[in-house]
């Protein structure tokens, strides 16, 4: 376990050094001395409210009764885990904690997570289309136009996800038996997981059709969550007084960062976040140096807030780092049971 923690920390440091490589330290220090830090404080407040809104959304999607404060705690810890574990391996922490601490079916929590992700993909796809219309030119990262690539990836993922949801809701439980049999031949673990939790997963999606008002609430909360995410970027842009911070430019920087996070899920999301944000900011006329400093500082503010808040709640709830890092292993054991 210590080796795994050391590897994650080492990878985070490596990607952070890659991001910082080439930054003029003296010029960056000058920029930081002129930062209006009350705007950074506002960004932190908005980030906290964003997590609260996302907790309400997850509560609306989750087909189980868990107190809001407890759910907020689980959300804070799971978002911290997602940020410190590579390739979004921390996604397994939320279903694990809900099952272990609050006796929520893994199928129910996984269904809520999938619904949550589809809503976020829908929001990001809409923002990508709006930014593509509002910003002229191409934001190139490693020879790829992130606007065009992001639109294609998000729309394709959304379509596949929606088709899957329709199939699950229409066919329902009869789909599980043949699917479990096929999956067991490829991977016994996956087959056992479907047998153990597939029913609850299907029931959660079908319950959404019976209570469509819950989906409406989730859609409104998704819009509010992304508006708050925009507010964080806008506050950080205001903190850097020399930056162009028109509404479309700030939205484009947010979208660029989020596309980078999806494409390159490194520990802490360092690298992809900055690359996407910098490419867009340079496209709208921000200097290469300032765009890089802004992207790094904004990411560190969001990352630091997420990790510190998650650690505080982990301490409050009595979760150990060893326990969180082993959540994925525990999920595998749960699947085999």
Short mmCIF file of C-alpha atoms in Angstrom, two decimals:
data_model
loop_
_atom_site.label_atom_id
_atom_site.label_comp_id
_atom_site.label_asym_id
_atom_site.label_seq_id
_atom_site.Cartn_x
_atom_site.Cartn_y
_atom_site.Cartn_z
CA UNK A 1 0.00 0.00 0.00
CA UNK A 2 2.84 2.39 0.84
CA UNK A 3 4.38 1.62 -2.55
CA UNK A 4 1.11 2.48 -4.30
CA UNK A 5 0.83 5.79 -2.40
CA UNK A 6 4.45 6.60 -3.24
CA UNK A 7 3.85 5.87 -6.94
CA UNK A 8 0.77 8.13 -7.04
CA UNK A 9 2.63 10.96 -5.30
CA UNK A 10 5.63 10.53 -7.60
CA UNK A 11 3.44 10.61 -10.72
CA UNK A 12 1.66 13.73 -9.48
CA UNK A 13 4.99 15.47 -8.85
CA UNK A 14 6.30 14.44 -12.28
CA UNK A 15 3.26 15.82 -14.13
CA UNK A 16 3.32 18.98 -12.02
CA UNK A 17 6.98 19.52 -12.93
CA UNK A 18 6.13 18.99 -16.62
CA UNK A 19 3.44 21.68 -16.33
CA UNK A 20 5.82 24.09 -14.57
CA UNK A 21 8.64 23.46 -17.05
CA UNK A 22 9.44 26.57 -19.05
CA UNK A 23 7.59 29.01 -16.78
CA UNK A 24 9.56 32.20 -16.12
CA UNK A 25 9.70 32.01 -12.32
CA UNK A 26 10.60 35.67 -11.76
CA UNK A 27 7.86 36.90 -14.09
CA UNK A 28 5.39 34.47 -12.53
CA UNK A 29 6.30 35.78 -9.06
CA UNK A 30 5.59 39.31 -10.29
CA UNK A 31 2.21 38.19 -11.63
CA UNK A 32 1.35 36.55 -8.31
CA UNK A 33 2.24 39.69 -6.36
CA UNK A 34 -0.39 41.55 -8.36
CA UNK A 35 -3.11 38.90 -7.97
CA UNK A 36 -6.24 40.20 -6.25
CA UNK A 37 -6.55 37.46 -3.69
CA UNK A 38 -10.11 38.31 -2.60
CA UNK A 39 -11.20 37.03 -5.99
CA UNK A 40 -9.36 33.78 -5.26
CA UNK A 41 -11.27 33.56 -1.98
CA UNK A 42 -14.52 33.99 -3.92
CA UNK A 43 -13.42 31.18 -6.26
CA UNK A 44 -12.93 28.90 -3.23
CA UNK A 45 -16.39 29.77 -1.90
CA UNK A 46 -17.97 29.07 -5.29
CA UNK A 47 -16.10 25.76 -5.50
CA UNK A 48 -17.55 24.73 -2.13
CA UNK A 49 -21.07 25.71 -3.21
CA UNK A 50 -20.51 23.73 -6.42
CA UNK A 51 -19.81 20.60 -4.39
CA UNK A 52 -22.96 21.24 -2.34
CA UNK A 53 -25.03 21.51 -5.53
CA UNK A 54 -23.48 18.33 -6.91
CA UNK A 55 -24.38 16.62 -3.64
CA UNK A 56 -28.03 17.67 -4.03
CA UNK A 57 -27.95 16.38 -7.59
CA UNK A 58 -26.51 13.02 -6.53
CA UNK A 59 -29.12 12.83 -3.77
CA UNK A 60 -31.85 13.35 -6.39
CA UNK A 61 -30.39 10.60 -8.58
CA UNK A 62 -29.63 8.11 -5.80
CA UNK A 63 -32.45 5.63 -5.22
CA UNK A 64 -31.66 5.41 -1.51
CA UNK A 65 -32.10 7.60 1.58
CA UNK A 66 -28.81 9.02 2.86
CA UNK A 67 -28.66 12.23 4.88
CA UNK A 68 -27.40 15.24 2.89
CA UNK A 69 -24.50 15.93 5.25
CA UNK A 70 -23.33 12.32 5.10
CA UNK A 71 -23.64 12.37 1.33
CA UNK A 72 -21.70 15.65 1.15
CA UNK A 73 -18.94 13.99 3.17
CA UNK A 74 -18.84 11.01 0.80
CA UNK A 75 -18.78 13.35 -2.21
CA UNK A 76 -15.89 15.39 -0.77
CA UNK A 77 -13.82 12.28 -0.05
CA UNK A 78 -14.59 10.65 -3.41
CA UNK A 79 -13.73 13.80 -5.38
CA UNK A 80 -10.45 13.98 -3.49
CA UNK A 81 -9.76 10.34 -4.39
CA UNK A 82 -10.57 10.98 -8.07
CA UNK A 83 -8.07 13.85 -8.08
CA UNK A 84 -5.18 11.97 -6.48
CA UNK A 85 -5.58 8.58 -8.18
CA UNK A 86 -4.60 8.19 -11.85
CA UNK A 87 -7.07 7.28 -14.61
CA UNK A 88 -10.05 8.22 -12.39
CA UNK A 89 -9.56 5.08 -10.28
CA UNK A 90 -11.01 7.04 -7.38
CA UNK A 91 -14.47 6.65 -8.95
CA UNK A 92 -14.75 3.38 -7.02
CA UNK A 93 -14.50 5.16 -3.67
CA UNK A 94 -18.05 6.56 -3.73
CA UNK A 95 -19.91 3.25 -4.28
CA UNK A 96 -17.55 1.61 -1.78
CA UNK A 97 -18.17 4.18 0.98
CA UNK A 98 -21.92 4.24 0.37
CA UNK A 99 -22.06 0.45 0.59
CA UNK A 100 -19.75 0.13 3.60
CA UNK A 101 -20.93 3.09 5.67
CA UNK A 102 -24.55 3.61 4.62
CA UNK A 103 -25.60 0.17 3.31
CA UNK A 104 -26.51 1.52 -0.13
CA UNK A 105 -26.59 -1.09 -2.88
CA UNK A 106 -23.59 -0.90 -5.19
CA UNK A 107 -26.00 -1.16 -8.12
CA UNK A 108 -27.96 1.88 -6.89
CA UNK A 109 -24.86 4.02 -6.39
CA UNK A 110 -23.31 2.96 -9.71
CA UNK A 111 -26.54 3.84 -11.52
CA UNK A 112 -26.49 7.30 -9.91
CA UNK A 113 -22.83 7.78 -10.87
CA UNK A 114 -23.55 6.80 -14.50
CA UNK A 115 -26.53 9.17 -14.63
CA UNK A 116 -24.38 11.92 -13.11
CA UNK A 117 -21.65 11.39 -15.70
CA UNK A 118 -24.14 11.43 -18.60
CA UNK A 119 -25.55 14.75 -17.36
CA UNK A 120 -22.05 16.24 -17.12
CA UNK A 121 -21.17 14.97 -20.60
CA UNK A 122 -24.39 16.54 -21.91
CA UNK A 123 -23.49 19.87 -20.29
CA UNK A 124 -19.93 19.78 -21.61
CA UNK A 125 -21.14 18.87 -25.11
CA UNK A 126 -23.51 21.87 -25.10
CA UNK A 127 -20.71 24.17 -23.91
CA UNK A 128 -18.36 22.81 -26.58
CA UNK A 129 -20.90 23.60 -29.29
CA UNK A 130 -21.48 27.12 -27.91
CA UNK A 131 -17.75 27.82 -27.64
CA UNK A 132 -17.16 26.42 -31.12
CA UNK A 133 -19.69 28.91 -32.47
CA UNK A 134 -18.45 31.84 -30.39
CA UNK A 135 -14.67 31.49 -30.76
CA UNK A 136 -12.97 31.73 -34.14
CA UNK A 137 -9.93 29.62 -34.89
CA UNK A 138 -8.62 26.29 -33.65
CA UNK A 139 -7.31 25.46 -30.18
CA UNK A 140 -4.53 23.03 -31.06
CA UNK A 141 -3.01 20.63 -28.53
CA UNK A 142 -0.51 18.06 -29.86
CA UNK A 143 -1.76 18.70 -33.39
CA UNK A 144 -5.42 18.15 -32.47
CA UNK A 145 -8.19 20.76 -32.47
CA UNK A 146 -9.62 20.20 -29.01
CA UNK A 147 -12.94 21.87 -29.90
CA UNK A 148 -13.62 19.54 -32.82
CA UNK A 149 -12.19 16.47 -31.10
CA UNK A 150 -14.05 17.27 -27.90
CA UNK A 151 -17.35 17.75 -29.71
CA UNK A 152 -16.97 14.44 -31.54
CA UNK A 153 -15.95 12.55 -28.40
CA UNK A 154 -18.66 14.03 -26.17
CA UNK A 155 -21.48 13.62 -28.68
CA UNK A 156 -20.41 10.03 -29.47
CA UNK A 157 -20.16 9.14 -25.78
CA UNK A 158 -23.50 10.76 -25.07
CA UNK A 159 -25.23 8.91 -27.91
CA UNK A 160 -23.80 5.55 -26.83
CA UNK A 161 -24.78 6.26 -23.24
CA UNK A 162 -28.31 7.28 -24.14
CA UNK A 163 -28.78 4.17 -26.30
CA UNK A 164 -27.57 2.07 -23.37
CA UNK A 165 -29.97 3.81 -21.00
CA UNK A 166 -32.92 3.26 -23.35
CA UNK A 167 -32.06 -0.44 -23.70
CA UNK A 168 -31.76 -0.85 -19.92
CA UNK A 169 -35.05 0.94 -19.26
CA UNK A 170 -37.03 -0.84 -22.00
CA UNK A 171 -35.68 -4.39 -21.69
CA UNK A 172 -34.93 -4.29 -17.97
CA UNK A 173 -34.04 -7.34 -15.88
CA UNK A 174 -34.53 -9.92 -18.70
CA UNK A 175 -31.38 -8.44 -20.22
CA UNK A 176 -29.26 -9.42 -17.20
CA UNK A 177 -29.28 -13.21 -17.52
CA UNK A 178 -27.83 -13.50 -21.06
CA UNK A 179 -25.52 -10.54 -20.41
CA UNK A 180 -24.20 -12.16 -17.22
CA UNK A 181 -23.65 -15.47 -19.02
CA UNK A 182 -21.69 -13.81 -21.83
CA UNK A 183 -19.69 -11.66 -19.41
CA UNK A 184 -18.82 -14.65 -17.22
CA UNK A 185 -17.10 -16.34 -20.16
CA UNK A 186 -14.93 -13.28 -20.71
CA UNK A 187 -14.44 -12.30 -17.06
CA UNK A 188 -15.96 -14.25 -14.15
CA UNK A 189 -15.60 -11.16 -11.95
CA UNK A 190 -17.72 -9.03 -14.28
CA UNK A 191 -20.31 -11.78 -14.55
CA UNK A 192 -20.57 -12.10 -10.77
CA UNK A 193 -20.84 -8.32 -10.47
CA UNK A 194 -23.76 -8.25 -12.90
CA UNK A 195 -25.50 -11.06 -11.04
CA UNK A 196 -24.99 -9.37 -7.65
CA UNK A 197 -25.70 -5.74 -8.51
CA UNK A 198 -27.25 -5.65 -11.99
CA UNK A 199 -30.82 -5.85 -10.71
CA UNK A 200 -30.47 -2.80 -8.48
CA UNK A 201 -28.72 -0.96 -11.32
CA UNK A 202 -31.60 -1.63 -13.73
CA UNK A 203 -34.24 -0.81 -11.11
CA UNK A 204 -32.63 2.57 -10.45
CA UNK A 205 -32.82 3.54 -14.11
CA UNK A 206 -36.40 2.33 -14.45
CA UNK A 207 -37.36 4.27 -11.32
CA UNK A 208 -36.23 7.43 -13.10
CA UNK A 209 -38.90 6.82 -15.76
CA UNK A 210 -41.54 6.51 -13.06
CA UNK A 211 -40.36 9.73 -11.37
CA UNK A 212 -39.31 12.02 -14.25
CA UNK A 213 -39.43 15.04 -11.96
CA UNK A 214 -36.23 13.77 -10.34
CA UNK A 215 -34.51 13.92 -13.72
CA UNK A 216 -35.80 17.47 -14.17
CA UNK A 217 -34.33 18.48 -10.80
CA UNK A 218 -31.04 16.79 -11.72
CA UNK A 219 -30.92 18.71 -15.02
CA UNK A 220 -31.49 22.04 -13.26
CA UNK A 221 -28.83 21.23 -10.66
CA UNK A 222 -26.43 20.22 -13.44
CA UNK A 223 -26.90 23.61 -15.10
CA UNK A 224 -26.33 25.33 -11.75
CA UNK A 225 -23.20 23.25 -11.04
CA UNK A 226 -21.65 24.20 -14.39
CA UNK A 227 -22.64 27.84 -13.88
CA UNK A 228 -20.75 27.74 -10.58
CA UNK A 229 -17.76 26.11 -12.31
CA UNK A 230 -17.85 29.02 -14.75
CA UNK A 231 -18.00 31.36 -11.76
CA UNK A 232 -14.80 29.84 -10.38
CA UNK A 233 -12.97 30.51 -13.66
CA UNK A 234 -14.45 34.01 -13.91
CA UNK A 235 -13.33 34.85 -10.35
CA UNK A 236 -9.82 33.57 -11.12
CA UNK A 237 -9.77 35.62 -14.34
CA UNK A 238 -10.75 38.70 -12.30
CA UNK A 239 -7.92 37.90 -9.88
CA UNK A 240 -5.51 38.31 -12.81
CA UNK A 241 -6.45 41.88 -13.75
CA UNK A 242 -4.48 41.94 -17.04
CA UNK A 243 -6.34 38.96 -18.50
CA UNK A 244 -9.10 39.11 -21.04
CA UNK A 245 -12.13 37.87 -19.15
CA UNK A 246 -15.11 38.26 -21.42
CA UNK A 247 -17.88 35.71 -20.81
CA UNK A 248 -17.13 33.63 -23.90
CA UNK A 249 -13.35 33.64 -23.30
CA UNK A 250 -13.76 32.43 -19.72
CA UNK A 251 -16.24 29.76 -20.82
CA UNK A 252 -13.79 28.63 -23.50
CA UNK A 253 -10.98 28.34 -20.93
CA UNK A 254 -13.24 26.22 -18.70
CA UNK A 255 -14.23 23.97 -21.59
CA UNK A 256 -10.60 23.60 -22.71
CA UNK A 257 -9.53 22.57 -19.22
CA UNK A 258 -12.37 20.05 -18.89
CA UNK A 259 -11.65 18.49 -22.28
CA UNK A 260 -8.00 18.18 -21.25
CA UNK A 261 -9.06 16.42 -18.04
CA UNK A 262 -11.14 13.91 -20.00
CA UNK A 263 -8.39 13.23 -22.55
CA UNK A 264 -5.49 12.98 -20.08
CA UNK A 265 -6.66 11.60 -16.68
CA UNK A 266 -3.27 11.89 -14.95
CA UNK A 267 -2.87 12.06 -11.14
CA UNK A 268 -4.32 15.41 -10.14
CA UNK A 269 -5.20 15.91 -13.83
CA UNK A 270 -1.97 17.89 -14.18
CA UNK A 271 -0.95 18.36 -17.79
CA UNK A 272 -4.22 17.94 -19.66
CA UNK A 273 -6.03 20.61 -17.62
CA UNK A 274 -3.35 23.19 -18.33
CA UNK A 275 -2.81 22.20 -21.96
CA UNK A 276 -6.48 22.63 -22.85
CA UNK A 277 -6.88 25.89 -20.95
CA UNK A 278 -3.65 27.41 -22.31
CA UNK A 279 -4.53 26.51 -25.92
CA UNK A 280 -7.87 28.30 -25.66
CA UNK A 281 -6.54 31.35 -23.82
CA UNK A 282 -3.78 31.83 -26.38
CA UNK A 283 -6.42 31.57 -29.10
CA UNK A 284 -8.35 34.52 -27.61
CA UNK A 285 -5.25 36.71 -27.30
CA UNK A 286 -3.87 36.04 -23.82
CA UNK A 287 -0.06 35.90 -23.80
CA UNK A 288 1.51 32.42 -23.58
CA UNK A 289 3.13 33.25 -20.22
CA UNK A 290 0.00 34.67 -18.59
CA UNK A 291 -2.22 31.91 -19.96
CA UNK A 292 0.10 29.29 -18.47
CA UNK A 293 0.39 31.03 -15.08
CA UNK A 294 -3.39 31.54 -14.93
CA UNK A 295 -4.08 27.89 -15.82
CA UNK A 296 -1.59 26.55 -13.29
CA UNK A 297 -2.78 28.80 -10.45
CA UNK A 298 -6.45 28.11 -11.20
CA UNK A 299 -5.81 24.38 -11.25
CA UNK A 300 -3.82 24.49 -8.01
CA UNK A 301 -6.60 26.46 -6.31
CA UNK A 302 -9.27 23.95 -7.39
CA UNK A 303 -7.03 20.93 -6.74
CA UNK A 304 -5.94 22.21 -3.33
CA UNK A 305 -9.52 22.95 -2.30
CA UNK A 306 -10.67 19.48 -3.40
CA UNK A 307 -7.84 17.60 -1.68
CA UNK A 308 -7.90 19.59 1.58
CA UNK A 309 -11.69 19.38 1.90
CA UNK A 310 -11.59 15.66 1.13
CA UNK A 311 -8.86 15.03 3.70
CA UNK A 312 -10.77 17.01 6.34
CA UNK A 313 -13.89 14.93 5.81
CA UNK A 314 -11.86 11.72 5.66
CA UNK A 315 -10.44 12.63 9.07
CA UNK A 316 -13.90 13.65 10.34
CA UNK A 317 -15.43 10.35 9.25
CA UNK A 318 -12.46 8.29 10.36
CA UNK A 319 -11.44 7.08 6.90
CA UNK A 320 -7.76 6.24 6.61
CA UNK A 321 -5.71 6.91 3.48
CA UNK A 322 -4.91 3.19 3.41
CA UNK A 323 -8.61 2.42 3.42
CA UNK A 324 -9.36 4.84 0.61
CA UNK A 325 -6.47 3.64 -1.54
CA UNK A 326 -7.73 0.09 -1.05
CA UNK A 327 -11.31 0.98 -2.01
CA UNK A 328 -10.91 -0.45 -5.50
CA UNK A 329 -9.63 -3.72 -4.07
CA UNK A 330 -12.57 -3.81 -1.66
CA UNK A 331 -14.95 -3.27 -4.56
CA UNK A 332 -13.40 -6.23 -6.35
CA UNK A 333 -13.85 -8.40 -3.26
CA UNK A 334 -17.44 -7.21 -3.02
CA UNK A 335 -18.02 -8.16 -6.64
CA UNK A 336 -16.73 -11.67 -5.96
CA UNK A 337 -18.97 -12.18 -2.92
#
